[in-house]
Coordinates of C-alpha atoms and ligand atoms in Angstrom, one line a residue:
Chain I
M4 CA 160.7 18.5 98.4
L5 CA 161.3 18.1 102.3
N6 CA 159.2 19.8 104.8
I7 CA 161.2 20.3 107.9
D8 CA 159.8 21.1 111.3
C9 CA 161.5 24.6 112.6
P10 CA 161.7 24.2 116.3
W11 CA 160.5 27.5 116.7
C12 CA 158.0 28.0 113.8
G13 CA 156.6 24.8 113.2
K14 CA 156.9 22.7 109.6
R15 CA 158.1 24.5 106.6
H16 CA 158.9 24.0 103.5
E17 CA 161.8 23.3 102.4
T18 CA 163.0 27.2 100.5
E19 CA 162.0 28.7 102.9
F20 CA 165.6 27.3 104.4
R21 CA 169.1 27.3 104.1
Y22 CA 171.5 24.3 104.6
G23 CA 174.1 24.2 106.5
G24 CA 175.8 20.4 106.1
E25 CA 177.0 18.4 108.8
A26 CA 176.3 19.1 112.5
H27 CA 178.3 18.9 115.8
I28 CA 181.5 19.8 114.2
A29 CA 182.8 22.2 117.6
R30 CA 185.0 24.8 116.4
P31 CA 188.5 24.1 118.5
E32 CA 189.1 25.1 121.5
D33 CA 192.8 26.8 121.2
P34 CA 192.7 27.1 117.7
A35 CA 196.8 28.0 117.6
K36 CA 197.4 24.6 119.0
L37 CA 196.0 23.0 115.8
D38 CA 198.1 21.7 113.6
D39 CA 197.6 21.2 109.6
A40 CA 196.3 18.5 109.9
E41 CA 193.8 19.3 112.4
W42 CA 192.5 22.2 110.8
A43 CA 192.4 20.2 107.6
E44 CA 189.6 17.8 109.2
F45 CA 187.8 20.9 110.7
L46 CA 187.2 23.2 107.6
F47 CA 187.1 20.6 104.9
M48 CA 186.6 16.6 106.0
R49 CA 183.3 15.4 106.4
T50 CA 181.6 12.4 107.7
N51 CA 178.4 12.1 104.5
T52 CA 177.0 9.5 106.5
K53 CA 175.5 7.0 104.1
G54 CA 172.2 6.9 106.5
Y55 CA 170.1 9.1 109.1
F56 CA 172.8 12.4 109.5
A57 CA 172.4 15.1 112.0
E58 CA 172.4 18.5 109.9
R59 CA 172.0 21.6 110.3
W60 CA 169.5 24.1 108.9
L61 CA 168.5 27.7 108.9
H62 CA 165.2 28.8 108.7
S63 CA 166.0 32.2 106.5
H64 CA 163.0 33.3 105.2
G65 CA 161.4 32.7 108.7
C66 CA 162.8 32.9 112.6
R67 CA 166.3 33.2 110.6
R68 CA 167.7 30.7 113.8
W69 CA 170.3 28.0 113.1
F70 CA 168.7 24.6 114.2
N71 CA 169.7 20.7 113.9
V72 CA 167.6 17.8 112.3
I73 CA 168.2 14.5 111.7
R74 CA 167.3 13.0 108.2
H75 CA 167.6 9.3 106.3
T76 CA 170.0 10.5 103.4
V77 CA 168.3 8.1 101.3
T78 CA 165.1 7.8 101.7
H79 CA 165.0 11.7 102.9
E80 CA 162.7 10.6 106.3
I81 CA 163.0 13.4 108.4
V82 CA 162.7 12.1 112.7
G83 CA 163.0 15.2 113.6
S84 CA 164.1 18.6 114.5
Y85 CA 166.0 19.9 117.6
K86 CA 167.3 23.5 118.8
M87 CA 171.0 23.8 119.3
G88 CA 173.1 22.5 121.8
E89 CA 169.8 20.2 123.1
K90 CA 170.0 16.4 122.8
P91 CA 169.3 14.9 119.1
P92 CA 166.1 13.0 119.1
K93 CA 166.3 8.6 119.9
L94 CA 166.8 7.5 116.2
P95 CA 164.5 4.8 114.6
K96 CA 165.1 0.5 115.4
S97 CA 166.5 0.0 112.4
A98 CA 168.9 3.1 112.2
G99 CA 172.5 1.5 110.9
G100 CA 175.5 3.0 110.0
A101 CA 174.1 6.8 112.2
K102 CA 176.9 8.6 113.3
Chain Z
M9 CA 187.5 -7.3 69.0
V10 CA 186.1 -7.2 65.7
K11 CA 186.9 -3.4 64.3
Y12 CA 183.8 -1.6 63.7
S13 CA 183.4 -0.1 60.4
I14 CA 181.6 0.9 58.1
F15 CA 182.4 -2.8 56.1
T16 CA 181.3 -4.3 59.3
I17 CA 178.0 -2.9 59.6
A18 CA 177.7 -3.7 55.8
R19 CA 178.8 -7.4 56.0
N20 CA 176.5 -7.7 59.3
A21 CA 173.4 -6.2 57.7
L22 CA 174.0 -9.3 55.4
T23 CA 172.3 -11.2 58.3
S24 CA 170.0 -9.2 59.4
H25 CA 172.4 -7.7 62.9
K26 CA 171.7 -10.8 64.2
N27 CA 176.1 -11.7 64.7
W28 CA 177.4 -9.3 66.4
P29 CA 179.7 -10.3 69.1
K30 CA 179.5 -9.2 72.7
Q31 CA 181.2 -6.0 72.9
W32 CA 182.6 -7.6 76.1
R33 CA 183.2 -10.7 78.2
S34 CA 181.3 -11.2 81.5
P35 CA 183.8 -13.8 83.8
E36 CA 183.8 -14.6 87.0
P37 CA 186.3 -12.9 89.0
K38 CA 189.5 -14.6 90.0
S39 CA 191.1 -14.9 93.1
S40 CA 193.6 -12.0 92.7
Y41 CA 194.1 -9.1 90.7
D42 CA 197.3 -6.6 90.2
V43 CA 195.0 -3.9 90.0
I44 CA 191.1 -3.7 91.2
I45 CA 188.9 -0.5 89.7
I46 CA 186.1 -0.2 91.8
G47 CA 183.1 1.9 90.1
G48 CA 182.8 1.0 86.5
G49 CA 181.4 4.4 85.2
G50 CA 183.7 6.3 82.5
H51 CA 186.5 6.6 84.7
G52 CA 186.5 3.4 86.4
L53 CA 186.4 2.1 82.8
A54 CA 189.0 4.8 81.4
T55 CA 191.3 4.0 84.2
A56 CA 191.4 0.4 83.0
Y57 CA 191.6 1.0 79.4
Y58 CA 194.7 3.6 80.2
L59 CA 196.5 0.6 83.1
A60 CA 196.4 -1.8 79.6
K61 CA 197.2 0.3 76.7
E62 CA 200.1 2.4 78.2
H63 CA 201.1 0.9 81.3
G64 CA 201.2 -2.7 79.7
M65 CA 199.2 -4.0 82.6
R66 CA 196.5 -7.0 81.9
N67 CA 195.8 -8.6 85.2
I68 CA 193.2 -6.2 86.3
A69 CA 189.6 -6.7 87.1
V70 CA 187.0 -3.1 86.7
L71 CA 184.1 -4.0 89.7
E72 CA 181.1 -2.7 89.0
K73 CA 178.2 -2.9 91.9
G74 CA 174.9 -2.3 89.5
W75 CA 175.3 -2.0 85.5
L76 CA 178.3 -0.2 83.4
G77 CA 178.0 3.8 83.2
G78 CA 175.0 3.7 85.4
G79 CA 176.2 6.2 87.8
N80 CA 176.5 9.4 87.3
T81 CA 178.3 8.6 83.6
A82 CA 174.8 8.0 82.0
R83 CA 173.3 10.6 84.1
N84 CA 175.1 13.7 83.0
T85 CA 174.1 16.6 80.6
T86 CA 176.9 15.4 78.7
I87 CA 178.7 19.0 77.7
V88 CA 182.8 18.9 77.4
R89 CA 184.9 21.7 77.7
S90 CA 188.3 22.5 78.9
N91 CA 187.5 26.3 79.7
Y92 CA 188.9 26.4 83.4
L93 CA 190.7 29.7 85.0
W94 CA 193.4 28.2 87.2
D95 CA 196.7 26.4 85.6
E96 CA 196.2 23.5 87.1
S97 CA 193.0 22.8 86.1
A98 CA 193.2 24.5 82.1
A99 CA 195.8 21.5 82.1
I100 CA 193.9 18.7 83.1
Y101 CA 191.0 19.5 81.0
E102 CA 192.6 19.9 77.8
K103 CA 194.7 17.2 78.0
S104 CA 191.2 15.7 78.2
L105 CA 189.5 17.6 75.7
Q106 CA 192.7 16.5 73.4
L107 CA 191.8 13.2 74.1
W108 CA 188.3 13.4 73.0
E109 CA 189.9 14.5 69.8
G110 CA 190.9 11.5 69.1
L111 CA 188.6 8.9 70.9
A112 CA 186.5 7.1 68.9
Q113 CA 189.4 6.5 66.5
D114 CA 191.5 5.3 69.7
I115 CA 189.0 3.1 71.0
N116 CA 187.2 2.5 67.6
Y117 CA 183.8 3.6 69.0
N118 CA 181.4 6.4 68.1
V119 CA 181.4 8.1 71.1
M120 CA 180.0 11.1 68.7
L121 CA 181.7 14.4 70.0
S122 CA 180.1 17.1 68.6
Q123 CA 182.6 20.0 69.0
R124 CA 179.4 22.6 68.5
G125 CA 180.5 25.5 70.4
V126 CA 179.7 26.3 74.3
L127 CA 178.8 29.8 76.2
N128 CA 178.5 30.3 79.0
L129 CA 177.0 33.6 79.3
A130 CA 177.6 37.0 81.9
H131 CA 174.8 39.0 83.4
S132 CA 176.7 41.3 86.2
L133 CA 179.6 43.8 85.2
G134 CA 180.7 40.8 87.9
D135 CA 180.6 38.5 85.2
V136 CA 181.7 40.4 82.6
R137 CA 185.2 41.4 84.1
E138 CA 185.2 37.5 85.3
G139 CA 184.4 35.8 81.4
V140 CA 186.6 38.5 80.2
R141 CA 189.5 37.3 82.1
R142 CA 189.5 33.9 82.0
V143 CA 189.0 34.8 78.2
N144 CA 192.5 35.4 78.2
A145 CA 193.2 32.7 81.4
N146 CA 192.8 30.4 79.0
R147 CA 194.2 31.8 75.7
L148 CA 197.2 32.1 77.8
N149 CA 197.4 28.2 78.9
G150 CA 196.8 27.6 75.1
V151 CA 193.0 26.7 75.2
D152 CA 190.9 28.1 72.8
A153 CA 188.6 31.1 74.7
E154 CA 186.7 34.6 72.9
W155 CA 184.9 37.0 74.1
L156 CA 181.3 37.5 72.2
D157 CA 179.4 41.0 73.1
A158 CA 175.7 40.5 73.6
E159 CA 175.2 40.5 70.2
G160 CA 178.1 38.9 69.3
V161 CA 176.0 35.8 71.5
K162 CA 172.6 36.7 69.8
D163 CA 174.8 35.6 66.0
F164 CA 175.9 32.8 67.4
C165 CA 173.0 30.8 69.3
P166 CA 169.9 33.7 67.2
I167 CA 166.8 32.4 69.5
I168 CA 168.7 33.6 72.9
N169 CA 167.0 36.8 74.0
I170 CA 169.1 39.8 74.6
S171 CA 166.7 42.5 75.4
K172 CA 168.0 45.0 78.0
T173 CA 164.8 45.0 79.8
A174 CA 165.1 41.0 81.3
R175 CA 165.6 40.4 85.0
H176 CA 169.2 39.3 84.3
P177 CA 170.3 40.6 80.8
V178 CA 172.8 38.9 79.0
L179 CA 175.7 41.5 78.8
G180 CA 178.4 38.9 77.0
A181 CA 179.6 35.4 76.8
T182 CA 182.4 33.4 76.8
L183 CA 182.9 30.9 73.3
Q184 CA 184.7 27.9 73.8
R185 CA 184.0 26.6 69.8
R186 CA 186.0 22.7 70.8
G187 CA 183.4 22.7 73.6
G188 CA 180.6 20.5 73.1
V189 CA 178.3 17.8 74.1
A190 CA 179.2 13.3 73.4
R191 CA 177.4 10.7 73.4
H192 CA 177.2 8.9 77.5
D193 CA 177.0 5.6 77.1
S194 CA 179.2 5.8 74.0
V195 CA 182.1 6.5 76.5
A196 CA 181.1 4.2 78.7
W197 CA 180.9 1.0 76.4
G198 CA 183.7 2.2 73.8
Y199 CA 185.9 1.7 76.4
A200 CA 184.6 -1.0 78.2
R201 CA 185.4 -3.4 74.8
A202 CA 188.7 -1.2 74.5
A203 CA 189.7 -2.0 78.1
D204 CA 188.2 -5.9 77.4
A205 CA 190.2 -6.6 74.7
L206 CA 193.3 -6.0 76.5
G207 CA 192.4 -8.4 79.0
V208 CA 190.5 -6.2 81.7
D209 CA 188.0 -8.3 83.2
I210 CA 184.7 -6.5 83.8
I211 CA 182.5 -7.7 86.5
Q212 CA 179.4 -6.5 86.8
N213 CA 176.8 -6.9 89.9
C214 CA 179.8 -6.6 92.3
E215 CA 179.3 -5.0 95.2
V216 CA 182.6 -3.9 97.3
T217 CA 181.6 -4.5 100.6
G218 CA 185.3 -4.0 102.2
I219 CA 188.7 -3.0 101.8
K220 CA 190.9 -5.4 103.4
R221 CA 194.4 -4.2 105.1
E222 CA 197.4 -6.0 106.1
G223 CA 200.2 -3.3 108.0
G224 CA 198.8 -0.3 106.5
K225 CA 198.5 -2.0 102.7
V226 CA 195.6 -3.2 100.6
T227 CA 195.6 -6.7 100.4
G228 CA 192.0 -6.7 98.6
V229 CA 188.1 -6.1 98.4
E230 CA 185.3 -7.9 99.9
T231 CA 182.2 -8.3 97.7
T232 CA 179.1 -9.2 96.9
R233 CA 180.7 -12.0 94.8
G234 CA 182.8 -13.7 97.2
D235 CA 187.0 -11.8 98.4
I236 CA 189.3 -11.1 95.4
A237 CA 193.0 -9.7 96.5
A238 CA 194.3 -6.8 95.1
K239 CA 197.7 -5.5 95.3
K240 CA 196.5 -2.1 94.9
I241 CA 193.3 -0.3 94.2
G242 CA 191.7 2.5 92.5
V243 CA 188.1 3.9 93.8
V244 CA 186.3 5.5 91.3
A245 CA 183.1 5.7 93.0
A246 CA 182.0 9.0 92.6
G247 CA 178.9 10.0 95.1
H248 CA 179.9 6.8 97.0
S249 CA 183.3 7.4 97.6
S250 CA 183.2 8.4 101.3
V251 CA 181.2 5.4 101.7
I252 CA 183.7 3.3 100.5
A253 CA 186.8 5.7 102.2
E254 CA 185.4 4.5 105.5
M255 CA 185.7 0.9 104.5
A256 CA 189.3 2.0 104.8
G257 CA 189.3 3.9 107.4
I258 CA 189.9 7.3 105.4
R259 CA 188.3 10.8 105.9
L260 CA 187.1 12.9 102.5
P261 CA 186.2 16.4 102.2
V262 CA 183.8 15.4 99.7
T263 CA 179.7 15.8 100.2
S264 CA 177.4 14.1 98.4
H265 CA 174.2 15.7 96.8
P266 CA 171.4 14.8 94.2
L267 CA 171.9 17.2 90.5
Q268 CA 169.2 16.9 88.9
A269 CA 168.5 17.1 84.7
L270 CA 165.3 16.8 82.4
V271 CA 164.6 16.5 79.0
S272 CA 161.9 18.3 76.9
E273 CA 160.0 16.1 74.1
P274 CA 161.8 16.5 70.8
I275 CA 161.7 19.1 68.4
K276 CA 163.5 19.9 65.4
P277 CA 166.4 21.3 65.3
V278 CA 166.5 25.1 66.9
I279 CA 169.2 25.6 69.5
D280 CA 173.5 24.1 67.6
C281 CA 175.5 24.7 70.5
V282 CA 175.6 24.5 74.6
V283 CA 174.3 27.9 76.9
M284 CA 175.1 28.1 80.4
S285 CA 173.9 30.4 82.9
G286 CA 176.0 30.1 86.0
A287 CA 174.1 33.0 87.3
V288 CA 170.8 32.2 86.5
H289 CA 171.8 28.6 87.0
V290 CA 170.8 26.6 83.8
Y291 CA 172.0 25.2 80.8
V292 CA 170.6 23.7 77.6
S293 CA 171.8 22.0 74.5
Q294 CA 169.8 20.2 71.8
S295 CA 170.3 15.7 71.8
D296 CA 170.5 14.1 68.0
K297 CA 166.8 13.1 68.6
G298 CA 166.3 16.4 69.4
E299 CA 165.2 16.9 72.7
L300 CA 166.4 20.0 74.8
V301 CA 168.4 19.0 77.4
M302 CA 169.2 21.0 80.7
G303 CA 170.1 21.1 83.6
A304 CA 170.8 23.2 86.7
G305 CA 172.9 23.8 90.0
I306 CA 172.9 21.1 92.3
D307 CA 170.0 20.3 95.4
S308 CA 171.4 22.4 98.8
F309 CA 171.2 19.2 100.9
N310 CA 173.2 15.9 101.0
S311 CA 171.8 12.3 99.7
Y312 CA 172.9 9.2 98.6
A313 CA 169.0 9.2 96.9
Q314 CA 169.1 9.9 92.9
R315 CA 166.3 12.8 93.1
G316 CA 166.7 16.4 94.3
S317 CA 163.6 18.5 94.6
F318 CA 160.9 20.1 92.3
H319 CA 161.9 23.4 93.2
V320 CA 165.4 23.0 92.2
I321 CA 163.7 22.1 88.5
E322 CA 160.9 25.1 89.0
H323 CA 163.7 27.9 89.7
Q324 CA 166.2 26.4 86.7
L325 CA 163.1 26.7 83.8
G326 CA 162.1 30.0 85.5
A327 CA 165.8 31.1 83.9
C328 CA 165.6 28.6 81.2
L329 CA 162.6 30.8 80.1
E330 CA 164.3 34.0 80.1
L331 CA 166.8 33.2 78.0
F332 CA 164.7 31.5 75.4
P333 CA 161.3 32.5 75.8
I334 CA 160.5 30.3 72.5
F335 CA 160.5 27.2 74.8
S336 CA 157.7 28.7 77.1
R337 CA 155.6 25.7 75.4
V338 CA 157.6 22.5 75.2
R339 CA 156.6 19.7 77.1
M340 CA 159.0 18.0 79.7
M341 CA 159.1 14.5 79.5
R342 CA 161.7 13.2 82.2
S343 CA 164.0 14.3 84.7
W344 CA 166.5 12.4 86.9
G345 CA 169.0 13.0 89.1
G346 CA 172.6 11.4 90.2
I347 CA 174.2 11.8 93.4
V348 CA 177.7 14.3 93.0
D349 CA 180.6 14.1 95.0
T350 CA 181.6 17.9 95.6
C351 CA 184.8 19.0 96.8
P352 CA 185.6 22.2 99.1
D353 CA 187.3 23.6 96.2
A354 CA 185.1 22.4 93.2
S355 CA 187.9 20.5 91.8
P356 CA 188.6 16.4 92.1
I357 CA 190.8 15.0 93.8
L358 CA 193.5 11.8 92.3
S359 CA 195.7 11.0 94.6
G360 CA 197.2 7.9 97.1
T361 CA 196.7 8.1 100.2
S362 CA 197.4 7.3 104.2
V363 CA 197.2 3.3 102.6
E364 CA 199.7 2.0 101.1
G365 CA 198.1 1.1 97.6
L366 CA 194.9 2.6 98.0
Y367 CA 194.2 5.5 95.8
F368 CA 190.8 7.4 95.1
N369 CA 189.4 9.8 92.2
C370 CA 187.0 11.3 92.9
G371 CA 185.4 15.1 94.0
W372 CA 184.7 15.2 90.0
G373 CA 180.7 16.8 91.3
T374 CA 178.9 18.1 88.6
G375 CA 181.4 18.7 86.0
G376 CA 183.8 15.3 85.9
F377 CA 181.8 14.1 81.8
K378 CA 184.3 16.4 80.6
A379 CA 187.4 14.9 82.3
T380 CA 186.1 11.2 81.6
P381 CA 189.2 10.9 79.4
G382 CA 192.1 12.4 80.9
S383 CA 191.0 11.5 84.5
G384 CA 191.9 8.0 83.1
W385 CA 194.5 8.4 81.6
C386 CA 196.2 10.5 85.0
F387 CA 194.7 8.3 87.0
A388 CA 196.3 5.3 85.2
Y389 CA 199.6 6.9 85.4
T390 CA 199.3 7.3 89.4
L391 CA 198.1 3.6 90.2
A392 CA 201.0 2.4 87.5
N393 CA 203.6 4.5 89.0
D394 CA 202.9 5.1 92.4
A395 CA 203.0 8.6 92.2
P396 CA 201.0 11.2 90.3
H397 CA 201.7 12.0 86.6
P398 CA 202.7 16.2 87.1
L399 CA 199.0 16.7 85.3
N400 CA 197.4 15.3 88.4
A401 CA 199.9 16.1 91.3
P402 CA 198.1 19.1 92.1
F403 CA 195.1 17.2 93.0
S404 CA 196.3 15.6 95.6
L405 CA 194.5 15.0 99.4
S406 CA 197.7 16.8 100.5
R407 CA 196.0 20.1 99.5
F408 CA 193.8 20.7 102.0
E409 CA 196.6 20.3 105.0
S410 CA 198.9 22.9 102.7
G411 CA 195.8 25.3 101.9
A412 CA 196.7 24.9 97.9
L413 CA 193.8 24.7 97.3
I414 CA 192.5 25.0 93.5
D415 CA 189.4 27.5 93.4
E416 CA 187.4 26.6 90.2
H417 CA 183.8 27.4 91.8
G418 CA 183.7 30.5 89.2
A419 CA 184.8 28.1 86.0
A420 CA 183.0 25.0 87.4
G421 CA 180.1 26.8 89.6
V422 CA 176.5 25.3 88.9
A423 CA 178.4 24.8 85.2
H424 CA 179.2 21.3 84.1
Ligands
FAD509 C1 172.2 15.1 86.3 C2 174.1 15.7 85.8 C3 174.1 16.3 84.9 C4 176.1 16.3 85.4 N1 176.4 17.1 83.3 C5 177.2 17.7 83.1 C6 178.1 17.4 82.4 O1 177.5 18.5 81.4 N2 179.3 17.3 82.0 C7 180.7 16.7 82.6 O2 181.4 17.4 82.7 N3 179.6 16.5 84.0 C8 178.1 16.5 84.3 N4 178.1 15.6 85.5 C9 178.9 15.2 86.4 C10 179.8 13.7 85.8 O3 178.5 12.7 85.4 C11 180.5 12.9 86.6 O4 181.1 13.7 87.3 C12 181.2 12.2 86.1 O5 180.2 11.2 84.7 C13 181.5 11.0 87.1 O6 181.8 9.6 86.5 P1 182.3 8.8 87.0 O7 183.1 7.4 86.7 O8 183.4 9.4 88.5 O9 181.2 7.9 87.8 P2 180.1 6.9 87.9 O10 179.8 7.1 86.2 O11 178.8 7.5 89.0 O12 180.5 5.5 88.0 C14 180.6 5.5 89.8 C15 180.4 4.2 89.5 O13 180.8 3.8 90.9 C16 180.0 2.0 91.3 N5 179.7 2.0 92.6 C17 179.7 3.0 94.0 N6 179.9 2.3 95.0 C18 180.3 1.0 94.6 C19 180.8 0.2 95.0 N7 181.1 0.0 96.4 N8 181.3 -1.3 94.7 C20 181.1 -0.6 93.4 N9 180.8 -0.1 93.1 C21 180.4 0.8 93.0 C22 178.3 3.0 90.8 O14 177.7 2.4 90.7 C23 178.9 3.2 89.5 O15 179.1 2.7 88.9 C24 176.8 15.4 85.6 C25 176.2 14.9 86.7 C26 174.9 14.9 86.5 C27 174.6 14.1 87.7
ZN510 ZN1 161.8 29.0 112.1

């Protein structure tokens, strides 16, 4: 069970949250300009990092707000959470392969 | 290869079973191969076997970073069925089920296929409509399927609770009588032994760390046991597919998640079929040893750790006890997890890539054990001919660009 730090409510059990997958996938500025390969990239292709990973969580049974978390996908260590639009926290020194 | 039969068992009994030969060799890797398969799970080993058997290729290696079948192949709950909704899926899973039905004879290895019948429960009117639709779709595709009402479900599986006052009452179920379970280890070992007998080199403790390319074409792999050249590479690495794709600069629509399962202490025979419920998130069968084998849905978050969160197990056991109150005092013995490679449309990818000679077989997610023979058979064809077989052509990577997705969330979903 993960203990996740909501930037508004503090540390809560994973069961209060919903997962939102990879963070920082920007909506296309001009959707009409995208070709099929670019749409596939935006909609479906995912980085699926083995290592430190930036991901979105929704505090669905709490403040109902979205935020980002940096978590290691092998150890499940959580480095920190940050609000949408904020800069991610610094990664530990050993961090390899983080995206 | 020593042919396994009752006579070989009797003969070996005379020497107290001390003289059985090794089931496969453990050769040193050669410097080059025509085809390298990355991943020694069931799918990778089946691919190598069919490459040798159906396509006459011999210079093949299977590279496995750990031990054979130590990935999802040996961690899954072994449900085998072919009652998927769409034509494309029904075709490939049914091909697979037909191969299962002859597999023990074909590879001379008891894979313990037990066609005991698989029920998929319906708990709401929506589920009922969807189930009946799937039965009709299956029949049109030549896949055996029946619809049972609640009483029919109770007849087929007497210990199930069909009380109307249950939180999620059982309103009916689809039944595939040819579905059932098989023995996971045997599938990996049987394919390994049969492939080895045809000259395939099976190399364990050999992790691929890089994909070598020249002019947009693969030339070989870097491994923890040195570089090995290859004309073609088939990646069959399940939860680690994205990691290998990244080595070759390829993007996949796959995400890796924990999927957990658990078994109870062994008890007397109590359930002789497989029961699955996508709506209340649980499925159950009983192993030959008497353990109840149960599983549920994936953990929501990305992970490469072969473990998940406890609340997922709690949730699935809650659902299980409502369906089977008789299990309330059974103790659970072990739980474990695998890393499954889920795809946005809950369908697999068997496909070439933008790198010439590099092929991926992945995205089977929570439900690829049943597909092991068919997946290997199609992927071998694809590797041998540098073109997909009609059965796996719809499962190309390009469907994510064309939009021709094969949405099997209904038939796959939590169900395996
Ligand atoms: C708990 C659980 C329950 C399941 N239940 C069912 C079920 O009831 N029915 C069903 O049909 N399916 C089920 N599945 C899904 C099924 O297990 C998989 O889809 C299927 O076994 C995948 O087979 P595979 O051979 O592709 O993968 P694996 O058996 O995972 O093999 C992949 C292999 O690749 C190796 N590898 C990875 N990276 C490298 C590298 N760099 N170099 C060398 N080797 C590498 C791994 O070590 C691994 O052995 C379940 C899965 C889990 C986890
Ligand atoms: Zn909150």
